[in-house]
XYZ file of C-alpha atoms in Angstrom:
729
model
C -14.117 -30.368 -38.012
C -14.159 -27.095 -39.803
C -11.390 -24.099 -39.456
C -12.315 -20.581 -39.677
C -10.297 -17.456 -39.718
C -11.789 -14.091 -38.791
C -12.375 -11.069 -36.480
C -14.870 -10.508 -33.668
C -17.333 -7.756 -34.482
C -19.470 -7.892 -31.600
C -20.414 -9.824 -28.403
C -23.820 -10.354 -28.180
C -23.876 -12.368 -24.977
C -21.377 -13.964 -22.508
C -21.843 -16.134 -19.487
C -18.724 -15.218 -17.108
C -19.347 -18.555 -15.126
C -19.155 -21.211 -17.952
C -17.613 -19.133 -20.549
C -20.864 -19.624 -22.967
C -20.549 -16.887 -25.682
C -22.665 -15.714 -28.613
C -20.774 -13.334 -30.954
C -20.913 -11.953 -34.417
C -17.753 -12.872 -36.266
C -16.467 -11.537 -39.732
C -14.697 -14.302 -41.989
C -13.836 -13.774 -45.512
C -15.966 -10.558 -45.584
C -19.027 -12.309 -44.321
C -20.732 -12.087 -40.997
C -21.962 -15.150 -39.086
C -23.097 -16.074 -35.556
C -20.628 -18.231 -33.465
C -21.776 -19.799 -30.193
C -20.006 -21.963 -27.770
C -18.133 -22.150 -24.385
C -14.580 -20.517 -24.949
C -12.147 -18.173 -23.550
C -13.137 -14.597 -23.567
C -13.138 -12.954 -26.971
C -12.230 -9.341 -27.380
C -13.867 -7.162 -30.248
C -11.666 -6.348 -33.300
C -9.290 -9.293 -32.450
C -8.315 -11.912 -34.707
C -9.063 -15.750 -34.006
C -8.777 -19.109 -35.674
C -11.971 -21.167 -34.667
C -12.509 -24.895 -35.096
C -16.028 -26.458 -34.973
C -18.974 -26.975 -37.044
C -21.921 -25.425 -38.519
C -25.300 -26.107 -36.945
C -28.924 -24.997 -37.556
C -30.983 -23.331 -34.699
C -34.680 -23.494 -35.059
C -35.165 -19.706 -34.168
C -31.684 -18.281 -35.074
C -30.768 -20.067 -38.301
C -27.288 -21.017 -39.068
C -24.575 -20.788 -36.377
C -20.866 -21.947 -35.919
C -20.592 -24.283 -32.969
C -17.120 -23.452 -31.476
C -14.977 -26.253 -30.261
C -11.686 -24.696 -30.280
C -10.205 -21.097 -30.185
C -6.908 -19.839 -31.001
C -5.562 -16.220 -30.769
C -4.023 -14.950 -33.937
C -1.792 -12.261 -33.243
C -1.930 -9.132 -35.040
C 0.906 -8.063 -37.756
C 0.377 -4.525 -38.405
C 1.231 -1.677 -35.961
C -2.534 -0.668 -36.199
C -3.503 -4.105 -35.078
C -0.816 -4.471 -32.469
C -2.094 -1.172 -30.971
C -5.512 -2.386 -30.768
C -4.435 -5.745 -29.294
C -2.300 -4.088 -26.537
C -4.943 -1.668 -25.394
C -8.093 -4.105 -25.588
C -7.406 -4.935 -21.835
C -5.295 -8.004 -22.488
C -2.560 -6.494 -20.377
C -3.694 -4.342 -17.414
C -1.644 -0.882 -17.229
C -1.324 -0.638 -21.016
C -3.968 1.553 -22.436
C -4.250 3.258 -26.081
C -1.611 5.985 -25.449
C 1.261 3.675 -23.829
C 0.318 1.245 -26.517
C 1.034 3.693 -29.169
C 4.368 4.701 -27.718
C 5.453 1.203 -27.352
C 4.584 0.368 -31.182
C 6.088 3.483 -32.308
C 9.480 2.302 -30.689
C 9.340 -1.294 -31.493
C 7.227 -1.327 -34.751
C 6.131 -4.964 -35.819
C 8.625 -6.364 -33.387
C 6.568 -5.300 -30.496
C 4.747 -8.528 -29.589
C 8.259 -10.541 -29.697
C 10.080 -8.001 -27.727
C 7.203 -7.989 -24.941
C 7.371 -12.004 -24.927
C 10.980 -12.290 -24.941
C 12.570 -9.220 -23.686
C 10.055 -7.100 -21.595
C 12.690 -5.192 -19.784
C 13.042 -3.225 -23.111
C 9.774 -1.568 -21.888
C 11.676 0.605 -19.635
C 12.826 2.425 -22.793
C 9.299 3.709 -23.320
C 8.684 7.200 -21.960
C 6.131 6.972 -19.242
C 6.842 3.501 -18.145
C 9.069 3.931 -14.981
C 10.406 1.018 -12.676
C 7.080 0.968 -10.653
C 4.770 0.669 -13.844
C 7.132 -1.736 -15.448
C 6.661 -4.195 -12.715
C 3.301 -4.103 -12.605
C 3.278 -4.743 -16.406
C 5.861 -7.574 -15.711
C 3.793 -9.042 -13.177
C 0.410 -8.821 -15.422
C 2.431 -10.515 -18.361
C 3.480 -13.393 -16.043
C -0.155 -13.617 -14.697
C -1.547 -13.240 -18.247
C 0.592 -16.214 -19.458
C -0.244 -18.604 -16.553
C -4.093 -17.613 -16.817
C -4.257 -18.327 -20.379
C -2.944 -21.898 -19.947
C -5.106 -22.094 -17.089
C -8.208 -20.834 -19.174
C -7.309 -23.189 -22.220
C -7.189 -26.222 -19.930
C -10.494 -25.356 -18.046
C -12.412 -24.203 -21.433
C -13.255 -27.955 -22.038
C -14.693 -28.337 -18.606
C -17.057 -25.359 -19.386
C -15.369 -22.955 -16.822
C -15.324 -19.597 -18.067
C -13.038 -16.466 -17.358
C -14.482 -15.412 -14.108
C -13.969 -18.834 -12.621
C -10.638 -19.125 -14.076
C -9.562 -16.085 -12.522
C -10.627 -17.206 -9.056
C -8.912 -20.707 -9.497
C -5.817 -18.876 -10.524
C -6.050 -16.319 -7.523
C -6.520 -19.395 -4.987
C -3.814 -21.767 -6.678
C -1.504 -19.507 -8.751
C 0.702 -21.327 -11.198
C 0.031 -24.604 -9.474
C -3.768 -24.619 -10.501
C -3.636 -27.497 -13.345
C -1.635 -29.574 -11.079
C -4.129 -29.243 -8.228
C -7.072 -29.873 -10.422
C -5.551 -32.957 -11.919
C -4.719 -34.476 -8.549
C -8.120 -33.894 -6.952
C -10.831 -31.971 -8.721
C -13.186 -31.774 -5.735
C -11.071 -29.329 -4.204
C -12.571 -26.835 -6.624
C -16.025 -27.224 -4.786
C -14.513 -26.849 -1.238
C -12.211 -23.849 -2.267
C -13.701 -21.943 -5.196
C -16.859 -19.729 -4.615
C -19.050 -20.379 -7.665
C -17.965 -23.861 -8.377
C -20.576 -26.254 -6.663
C -20.087 -30.229 -6.196
C -21.908 -30.979 -9.486
C -19.542 -28.884 -11.421
C -16.368 -30.454 -9.779
C -17.873 -33.866 -9.941
C -18.351 -33.372 -13.728
C -14.755 -32.444 -14.259
C -13.786 -35.336 -12.018
C -15.869 -37.882 -13.956
C -14.464 -36.641 -17.259
C -10.980 -36.903 -15.818
C -11.437 -40.713 -14.912
C -12.634 -40.432 -11.192
C -14.916 -43.502 -10.314
C -18.208 -42.980 -9.069
C -17.606 -44.785 -5.985
C -14.270 -43.095 -5.131
C -13.685 -42.208 -1.623
C -12.599 -38.740 -2.723
C -15.980 -38.190 -4.246
C -17.875 -39.183 -1.045
C -15.847 -37.102 0.996
C -16.296 -34.209 -1.055
C -20.111 -34.687 -1.339
C -20.132 -34.564 2.662
C -17.969 -31.548 2.941
C -19.966 -29.667 0.122
C -23.458 -30.384 1.979
C -21.796 -29.170 5.233
C -20.175 -25.954 3.699
C -23.683 -25.358 2.188
C -25.486 -25.820 5.467
C -23.347 -23.099 6.881
C -23.984 -20.642 4.180
C -27.734 -21.450 5.113
C -26.880 -20.116 8.617
C -26.510 -23.804 10.295
C -23.862 -24.353 12.778
C -24.033 -27.963 12.087
C -25.882 -30.769 10.538
C -27.390 -33.749 12.395
C -25.882 -36.775 10.836
C -28.896 -38.102 9.539
C -29.678 -34.700 7.933
C -26.067 -34.744 6.581
C -26.472 -38.230 4.956
C -30.077 -37.339 3.391
C -28.965 -34.059 1.972
C -25.411 -36.072 0.495
C -27.607 -38.865 -1.042
C -29.285 -35.807 -3.286
C -25.668 -35.170 -4.942
C -24.457 -38.816 -5.143
C -25.838 -42.258 -5.419
C -24.367 -43.790 -2.248
C -25.632 -46.051 0.614
C -26.240 -44.762 4.201
C -23.637 -47.169 5.459
C -21.095 -45.881 2.995
C -21.770 -42.255 3.912
C -21.651 -43.077 7.577
C -18.233 -44.778 7.138
C -16.838 -41.418 5.348
C -18.436 -39.354 8.261
C -16.329 -41.286 10.701
C -13.102 -40.693 8.638
C -14.050 -37.187 8.311
C -13.626 -36.939 12.243
C -10.006 -37.538 11.616
C -9.736 -34.317 9.845
C -8.987 -31.523 12.406
C -11.347 -29.180 10.474
C -14.143 -31.486 11.204
C -15.854 -32.689 14.529
C -18.552 -34.968 15.379
C -20.142 -34.157 18.638
C -22.307 -37.129 20.132
C -24.861 -36.380 22.784
C -27.267 -38.909 24.412
C -29.911 -38.658 21.583
C -27.951 -37.280 18.592
C -25.021 -37.226 16.701
C -24.023 -33.824 15.209
C -21.438 -32.898 12.531
C -19.559 -29.650 12.862
C -17.123 -27.615 11.031
C -14.891 -27.584 14.227
C -14.527 -23.747 14.500
C -18.329 -23.665 14.840
C -18.353 -26.087 17.698
C -15.478 -24.679 19.623
C -17.451 -21.104 19.064
C -20.612 -22.456 20.538
C -18.672 -23.842 23.453
C -16.524 -20.790 24.306
C -19.647 -18.466 23.910
C -21.741 -20.536 26.415
C -18.853 -20.753 28.836
C -17.849 -17.035 28.602
C -21.361 -15.757 28.916
C -21.763 -17.881 32.059
C -18.866 -16.089 33.401
C -20.150 -12.600 32.432
C -23.805 -12.927 33.693
C -22.616 -14.398 37.009
C -19.814 -11.604 37.803
C -21.093 -9.507 40.906
C -20.670 -5.876 40.595
C -20.364 -3.706 43.609
C -20.754 -0.306 41.975
C -24.523 -0.084 41.307
C -26.356 3.025 41.925
C -29.785 4.423 42.282
C -30.851 5.820 39.122
C -34.493 7.040 39.655
C -33.485 10.633 40.558
C -31.138 10.792 37.564
C -34.119 9.484 35.163
C -36.354 11.917 36.721
C -33.811 14.833 35.960
C -33.590 13.925 32.264
C -37.346 13.904 31.947
C -37.675 17.232 33.466
C -34.751 18.517 31.397
C -35.991 17.243 27.915
C -39.691 17.463 28.767
C -40.564 13.975 28.271
C -41.211 10.608 30.239
C -39.523 7.436 29.870
C -41.532 4.526 29.172
C -41.698 1.658 31.791
C -39.474 -0.567 29.883
C -36.919 2.114 28.894
C -36.466 2.893 32.893
C -36.282 -0.677 33.581
C -33.432 -1.096 30.757
C -31.515 1.645 32.455
C -31.809 -0.073 35.665
C -30.763 -3.494 34.365
C -28.043 -2.084 32.545
C -26.476 -1.084 35.782
C -27.349 -3.807 37.983
C -26.313 -6.720 35.445
C -23.195 -7.815 33.657
C -25.146 -8.457 30.579
C -28.239 -7.167 29.192
C -30.047 -7.506 25.797
C -32.269 -4.528 24.815
C -34.620 -5.143 21.860
C -37.340 -3.202 20.076
C -38.670 -2.173 16.742
C -38.539 1.250 15.064
C -39.592 4.134 17.122
C -39.521 2.437 20.365
C -37.000 4.564 21.947
C -33.840 2.499 21.594
C -31.565 5.562 21.103
C -33.087 7.514 23.972
C -32.524 4.775 26.170
C -28.924 4.230 24.935
C -28.172 7.643 25.424
C -29.458 7.319 29.030
C -27.512 4.271 29.678
C -24.266 6.008 28.567
C -25.021 8.942 30.339
C -25.230 7.239 33.757
C -22.164 5.043 33.089
C -20.206 8.192 32.370
C -21.591 9.835 35.705
C -20.140 6.726 37.312
C -16.992 7.431 35.736
C -16.719 4.244 33.600
C -15.148 4.029 30.226
C -18.015 3.283 27.645
C -17.101 1.769 24.020
C -19.682 1.722 21.317
C -19.334 -0.781 18.240
C -21.512 -2.309 15.599
C -21.164 -5.107 13.020
C -20.702 -2.882 9.879
C -19.230 0.717 9.159
C -22.720 1.872 8.310
C -24.353 0.661 11.524
C -21.399 2.274 13.294
C -21.797 5.563 11.743
C -25.458 5.715 12.454
C -24.687 4.714 16.167
C -22.204 7.533 16.371
C -24.875 10.266 14.847
C -27.530 8.990 17.351
C -25.447 9.007 20.550
C -23.112 11.894 19.725
C -20.284 9.392 20.705
C -17.615 7.647 18.806
C -18.641 4.382 17.588
C -16.606 1.802 15.612
C -17.061 -1.602 13.747
C -16.443 -4.611 15.814
C -13.497 -5.554 13.565
C -11.800 -2.191 14.088
C -12.400 -2.141 17.735
C -10.823 -5.844 18.148
C -8.095 -4.816 15.442
C -8.757 -8.580 14.201
C -6.174 -10.104 11.996
C -7.719 -11.730 8.929
C -6.356 -14.028 6.121
C -6.985 -13.570 2.519
C -10.083 -15.705 2.539
C -11.562 -13.353 5.306
C -11.466 -16.193 7.976
C -10.351 -14.650 11.373
C -6.844 -15.163 12.649
C -7.554 -15.901 16.222
C -4.200 -14.303 17.986
C -5.751 -13.660 21.323
C -3.328 -12.258 23.653
C -3.994 -10.784 27.253
C -2.543 -7.504 26.527
C -5.113 -7.050 23.382
C -8.271 -7.337 25.431
C -10.468 -4.303 25.027
C -9.834 -1.664 27.647
C -13.358 -0.572 28.765
C -15.914 -1.071 31.760
C -19.117 -0.973 29.362
C -19.428 -2.483 25.780
C -22.466 -1.617 23.993
C -22.967 -3.365 20.472
C -25.873 -2.297 18.253
C -27.432 -4.233 15.364
C -26.770 -7.490 17.236
C -29.296 -9.518 14.895
C -26.419 -9.202 12.051
C -23.680 -10.820 14.589
C -22.920 -14.309 13.421
C -21.591 -17.082 15.694
C -17.658 -16.597 14.697
C -17.881 -12.672 15.373
C -19.402 -13.058 18.682
C -16.870 -15.723 19.667
C -14.087 -13.142 18.705
C -15.774 -10.359 20.567
C -16.084 -12.637 23.568
C -12.610 -13.635 23.493
C -11.730 -9.910 23.525
C -13.715 -8.772 26.681
C -12.108 -8.786 30.185
C -14.324 -10.402 32.890
C -15.714 -7.453 34.646
C -16.682 -5.641 31.517
C -20.529 -5.070 31.428
C -21.862 -6.134 27.866
C -25.268 -4.533 26.493
C -26.576 -5.947 23.185
C -28.953 -4.000 21.431
C -31.229 -5.074 18.314
C -34.413 -5.731 16.865
C -35.210 -9.448 17.195
C -37.521 -9.366 14.190
C -35.236 -8.392 11.493
C -33.322 -10.949 9.326
C -30.796 -13.216 11.053
C -27.058 -12.891 10.481
C -25.549 -13.927 6.937
C -23.269 -16.125 8.525
C -23.766 -19.037 10.643
C -25.545 -19.226 13.840
C -28.678 -17.639 15.337
C -26.966 -15.784 18.084
C -29.357 -12.920 19.194
C -32.526 -15.420 19.160
C -30.529 -18.222 20.813
C -29.519 -15.817 23.768
C -33.031 -14.519 24.214
C -34.605 -18.027 23.893
C -32.288 -19.470 26.549
C -33.935 -17.160 29.111
C -30.723 -17.034 31.063
C -29.691 -13.521 30.127
C -31.728 -10.455 30.978
C -33.805 -9.170 28.188
C -35.754 -5.986 28.091
C -38.044 -5.587 25.184
C -38.955 -1.766 24.298
C -42.629 -2.367 23.102
C -44.049 1.068 23.472
C -44.271 2.977 20.094
C -43.469 6.621 20.195
C -44.959 8.558 17.501
C -42.337 10.794 15.518
C -43.263 13.895 13.706
C -46.830 13.280 15.333
C -47.504 10.338 12.965
C -45.018 8.197 11.124
C -46.632 5.997 8.547
C -43.178 3.943 8.030
C -43.053 3.282 11.683
C -46.859 2.396 11.934
C -46.738 0.311 8.958
C -43.617 -1.560 10.094
C -45.309 -2.547 13.187
C -48.257 -3.772 11.511
C -46.439 -5.764 9.174
C -44.428 -7.195 12.136
C -47.668 -8.348 13.743
C -49.158 -9.923 10.468
C -51.510 -7.245 9.590
C -51.569 -5.386 6.370
C -50.217 -1.818 6.038
C -52.111 1.301 5.657
C -51.557 2.528 2.075
C -52.756 6.008 1.754
C -50.247 6.951 -0.882
C -49.356 10.035 1.197
C -45.914 11.413 1.408
C -44.526 8.530 3.470
C -45.792 5.296 1.966
C -46.828 4.465 -1.548
C -47.872 1.530 -3.391
C -47.683 1.768 -7.407
C -49.446 -1.294 -8.736
C -47.798 -2.732 -11.781
C -48.147 -6.452 -12.753
C -45.495 -6.507 -15.571
C -41.965 -6.567 -14.451
C -40.483 -4.847 -17.244
C -43.049 -1.832 -16.537
C -42.060 -1.904 -13.081
C -38.413 -1.638 -14.065
C -39.260 1.415 -16.169
C -41.254 2.815 -13.270
C -38.413 2.262 -10.768
C -36.002 3.963 -13.167
C -38.521 7.131 -13.588
C -38.977 7.253 -9.847
C -35.065 7.181 -9.064
C -34.291 9.678 -11.696
C -37.163 12.041 -11.997
C -40.175 11.705 -9.907
C -39.055 11.309 -6.517
C -36.054 13.853 -6.618
C -38.553 16.512 -7.824
C -41.288 15.270 -5.328
C -39.014 15.504 -2.312
C -36.212 18.013 -3.500
C -33.490 15.485 -3.086
C -30.794 13.961 -5.132
C -31.120 10.613 -6.715
C -28.222 9.309 -4.605
C -30.506 9.492 -1.527
C -32.650 6.971 -3.109
C -31.781 3.074 -2.538
C -33.607 0.373 -4.332
C -33.860 -2.836 -2.197
C -34.911 -6.143 -4.012
C -35.525 -9.526 -2.054
C -33.421 -11.276 -5.089
C -30.203 -11.059 -7.231
C -31.648 -12.408 -10.416
C -34.533 -11.700 -12.772
C -36.009 -8.442 -14.419
C -36.363 -6.526 -11.156
C -33.442 -8.394 -9.385
C -30.393 -6.747 -8.273
C -28.272 -7.207 -11.260
C -30.574 -6.057 -13.739
C -31.784 -3.176 -11.728
C -28.254 -1.799 -11.481
C -27.471 -2.134 -15.204
C -30.667 -0.122 -16.030
C -30.239 2.417 -13.552
C -26.593 2.793 -14.341
C -27.876 3.633 -18.056
C -30.314 6.101 -16.730
C -28.336 7.876 -14.102
C -24.868 7.650 -15.241
C -24.772 6.767 -18.970
C -21.379 8.628 -20.032
C -18.018 8.925 -18.707
C -14.545 7.188 -18.264
C -14.794 3.486 -17.574
C -13.335 0.120 -17.256
C -14.900 -3.173 -18.313
C -14.914 -5.706 -15.169
C -16.250 -9.243 -16.224
C -19.564 -8.466 -17.758
C -19.962 -5.025 -15.957
C -18.907 -1.634 -16.591
C -17.531 0.650 -13.765
C -17.841 4.212 -14.796
C -16.805 7.693 -13.405
C -19.652 8.680 -10.879
C -21.038 5.387 -10.350
C -22.517 4.211 -7.031
C -20.899 1.256 -5.962
C -20.600 -1.071 -2.991
C -17.616 -2.984 -1.568
C -18.575 -6.808 -1.350
C -16.206 -8.338 1.003
C -14.257 -7.261 3.851
C -10.685 -6.140 2.724
C -8.473 -5.336 5.825
C -5.332 -4.357 3.825
C -6.759 -1.813 1.366
C -5.454 1.455 2.111
C -7.533 4.580 2.521
C -6.805 8.241 3.110
C -9.281 10.368 4.998
C -9.131 14.414 3.821
C -11.465 16.704 5.883
C -11.463 20.370 6.619
C -9.918 19.398 10.126
C -7.648 16.561 9.518
C -5.942 14.076 7.467
C -5.882 10.242 8.329
C -4.472 7.214 6.548
C -5.381 3.869 7.250
C -6.149 0.290 6.150
C -9.616 -1.377 5.772
C -12.756 -1.432 3.652
C -15.748 -3.233 4.629
C -18.362 -5.387 3.088
C -21.358 -3.294 2.504
C -19.615 0.030 2.580
C -21.491 2.203 -0.243
C -19.496 5.301 -2.203
C -19.015 6.901 -5.383
C -16.278 6.293 -8.078
C -14.386 9.681 -8.353
C -11.412 8.727 -10.682
C -10.865 6.289 -13.313
C -7.706 5.396 -14.850
C -8.341 3.709 -18.161
C -4.740 3.191 -18.677
C -3.771 1.410 -15.560
C -7.590 0.150 -15.041
C -7.809 1.364 -11.510
C -10.547 3.674 -9.830
C -10.670 5.543 -6.916
C -14.108 5.386 -4.596
C -15.045 8.083 -2.350
C -16.725 6.830 0.923
C -18.653 9.182 3.425
C -17.512 12.119 1.532
C -14.250 12.053 2.992
C -12.548 8.702 2.702
C -10.664 7.813 -0.567
C -9.581 4.242 -1.492
C -7.881 3.421 -4.690
C -8.590 0.050 -6.270
C -5.912 -1.455 -8.374
C -7.184 -3.732 -11.156
C -6.519 -7.016 -8.928
C -9.029 -5.624 -6.367
C -11.803 -4.296 -8.539
C -13.647 -7.599 -8.671
C -14.567 -6.696 -5.036
C -16.890 -3.780 -6.021
C -20.437 -3.815 -7.558
C -22.837 -1.260 -8.576
C -25.017 -0.196 -5.683
C -27.917 1.633 -7.231
C -29.893 -1.297 -6.001
C -28.850 -3.914 -3.463
C -30.391 -6.837 -1.744
C -32.247 -6.432 1.368
C -29.823 -8.586 3.280
C -27.040 -6.324 2.290
C -28.986 -3.253 3.410
C -28.884 -4.522 7.270
C -27.506 -1.876 9.615
C -28.130 1.043 6.872
C -30.710 3.720 6.778
C -31.618 5.587 3.504
C -33.881 8.768 2.955
C -36.238 6.862 0.393
C -36.487 3.255 -0.354
C -37.820 1.624 -3.272
C -38.925 -1.880 -3.228
C -40.043 -4.166 -6.002
C -42.807 -6.565 -5.326
C -42.891 -9.459 -7.955
C -42.778 -13.306 -7.969
C -39.566 -14.633 -6.202
C -38.739 -18.317 -4.460
C -41.366 -18.449 -1.384
C -38.327 -18.832 0.841
C -37.489 -15.106 -0.126
C -41.043 -13.873 0.412
C -41.006 -13.598 4.137
C -42.183 -11.223 6.789
C -38.940 -10.635 8.324
C -37.558 -9.598 4.953
C -40.083 -7.190 3.928
C -40.060 -5.591 7.545
C -36.323 -5.170 7.312
C -36.642 -3.402 4.044
C -39.171 -1.099 5.207
C -37.404 -0.399 8.214
C -34.343 0.845 6.234
C -36.179 4.153 5.285
C -36.304 7.471 7.150
C -38.478 9.507 5.029
C -40.347 7.369 2.482
C -41.347 3.781 1.132
C -42.115 3.054 -2.342
C -43.505 -0.310 -3.053
C -43.719 -1.004 -6.940
C -45.474 -4.232 -8.090
C -48.368 -6.668 -7.068
C -49.810 -6.258 -3.744
C -50.552 -9.959 -3.817
C -46.744 -10.508 -3.203
C -46.797 -8.004 -0.123
C -49.743 -9.954 1.057
C -47.588 -13.212 0.708
C -44.698 -11.862 2.768
C -46.731 -10.564 5.428
C -48.430 -13.828 5.895
C -45.279 -16.122 5.668
C -43.944 -15.801 9.019
C -41.984 -18.797 8.344
C -38.515 -18.472 10.015
C -36.122 -21.105 8.525
C -34.974 -23.318 11.164
C -31.306 -23.135 11.814
C -29.410 -26.052 13.372
C -27.509 -24.329 16.441
C -26.936 -25.845 19.668
C -25.825 -22.438 21.435
C -29.128 -22.050 23.131
C -28.787 -25.623 24.669
C -25.414 -25.129 25.867
C -26.328 -21.843 27.537
C -29.027 -23.451 29.340
C -26.852 -26.793 30.194
C -24.208 -24.300 31.485
C -26.806 -23.042 34.007
C -26.155 -19.499 33.400
């Protein structure tokens, strides 16, 4: 093994998941290419590398890294560069200079052995010192973990996740049972955990291995939307991971049932394997809906005269099913209203709200996301909130719901109307129903043809399919602005027919077979062509892609659009990505503890909670502290400390799934090759119905045709429908 010392000149490539790095390294005044899985390297930093020279067919001689050691700088200039490199959050170049001016060459020794002396530095007060001290401690633990994990090809990003999950105990936890990584760490699958375990000496037929494979298979099923897996399906899927007999796996399934997180439900004709919360949720939802639907109300009223009054006042006539929806809302304890774009859902909702207000009933409005709630508020001219805020749910750090149901915390209302119900998964519906008093009318509104929830379950479809809950389908399309091409084409696509592409001001197709050319076209459309054509700002345009990876996947689209729309400004590096002043960003997970301040012309409000899918703009960047401030909805400011910034991603482009519940003036959709499972009718239908003013398709028509013809709706294992029927609702 050869040892070389030198300085990293440039990082050419780095995979944050496994740490694989390609960089230019200067050693003894010669530049060479270094490659391999290693800890995160910093440019301009000095390292000792151990490894061997190899010859690559295409790229020639390279140095294959086996081990990396950091060489701490000795000069004052080198120490300043080291401290301000991002190695310690909250120390930027200005602070680094002050520290080195005070402590000279002794700086690193003092920081390591006597960090309290940093309080001597002008600008480092007690509060900032505590942050730096905490970061130093975390840095030390993290570097030990990274060195330990490096031999297993786990990079910086995963090392950070592992550290956040297990803290300083990470190495001990992994040594005891590396299979926990697949269970606890997003981004580590069974195969990666299994590779670590096998290299640590765990046997192929170990009980831990078989049990971990079963758990992982069941957890992957939940991510696909399944509430459970039949035992035979669980065994079949698990055997794709490990070479084990049906008998051995069946035996382990039996032992899994001793774990209170799992449950085996046996019926006359099948055995189903659940994560226990999903089983409890199915059972509770079926029982609670039985009570709601069968509740007898004695306050119904004749509404025909009321509806006629609205028609005369607003000079229009309700469609048959709109009138029916209003009547059924008053008559029943529960109602589902479905309908596509332009079918009058908003008009119907407003009529329902008004008649309940005439009856002096308290009506509350809610939706699954902040964006959907905002749309609901604008459409009805009434307050609307997210379901989570309405319920004031407590959450743990992993976003699992804290089920603390108390009688005094039940929702105080007579009528609860929930919009965008196709997005509501099994666990959220369970929580919602736990919080509703018997005697509360429940009205669910949604488009049954949109994408199902990201989380487990198929709630809206199951409720409708059961046939036990009153459903009114709004099926008459009203022309908006005389002729809305977006609405017309959405309904054509939903019925399996090709859209009318006339390239008028509402619906365009730009044919482009090359993905890179499509990428360039999208960049031009967002930055120049569409803003000039419509007289709007680029921020009113949203790119929606079916996929995350690839040339026209979300990640690459965001990098490209950032360079085009926001190339310069104060910035910080987060993993492989840059967050810059002025960037459009999205919150990627619910964070109920993040503080915000709303400042408007009329009031100031402080509160907590930022939600998955919220889109805003970075209005402040502190390069010293590595923190940013994001402005949501033009009034809501949220400060992200360095520890929370991982929850942000660029949002010039997003997946179609992430766009559910939102509307944008203009939507651009790339049409290129993607896995067949993503090229579905309900995906393109959902994307098109996000647009209010125009839709621009960029790519090949054949992929649009494939999506329209592919009406394959992935089967989700759910017993909610069956349980609703069995309850004789």
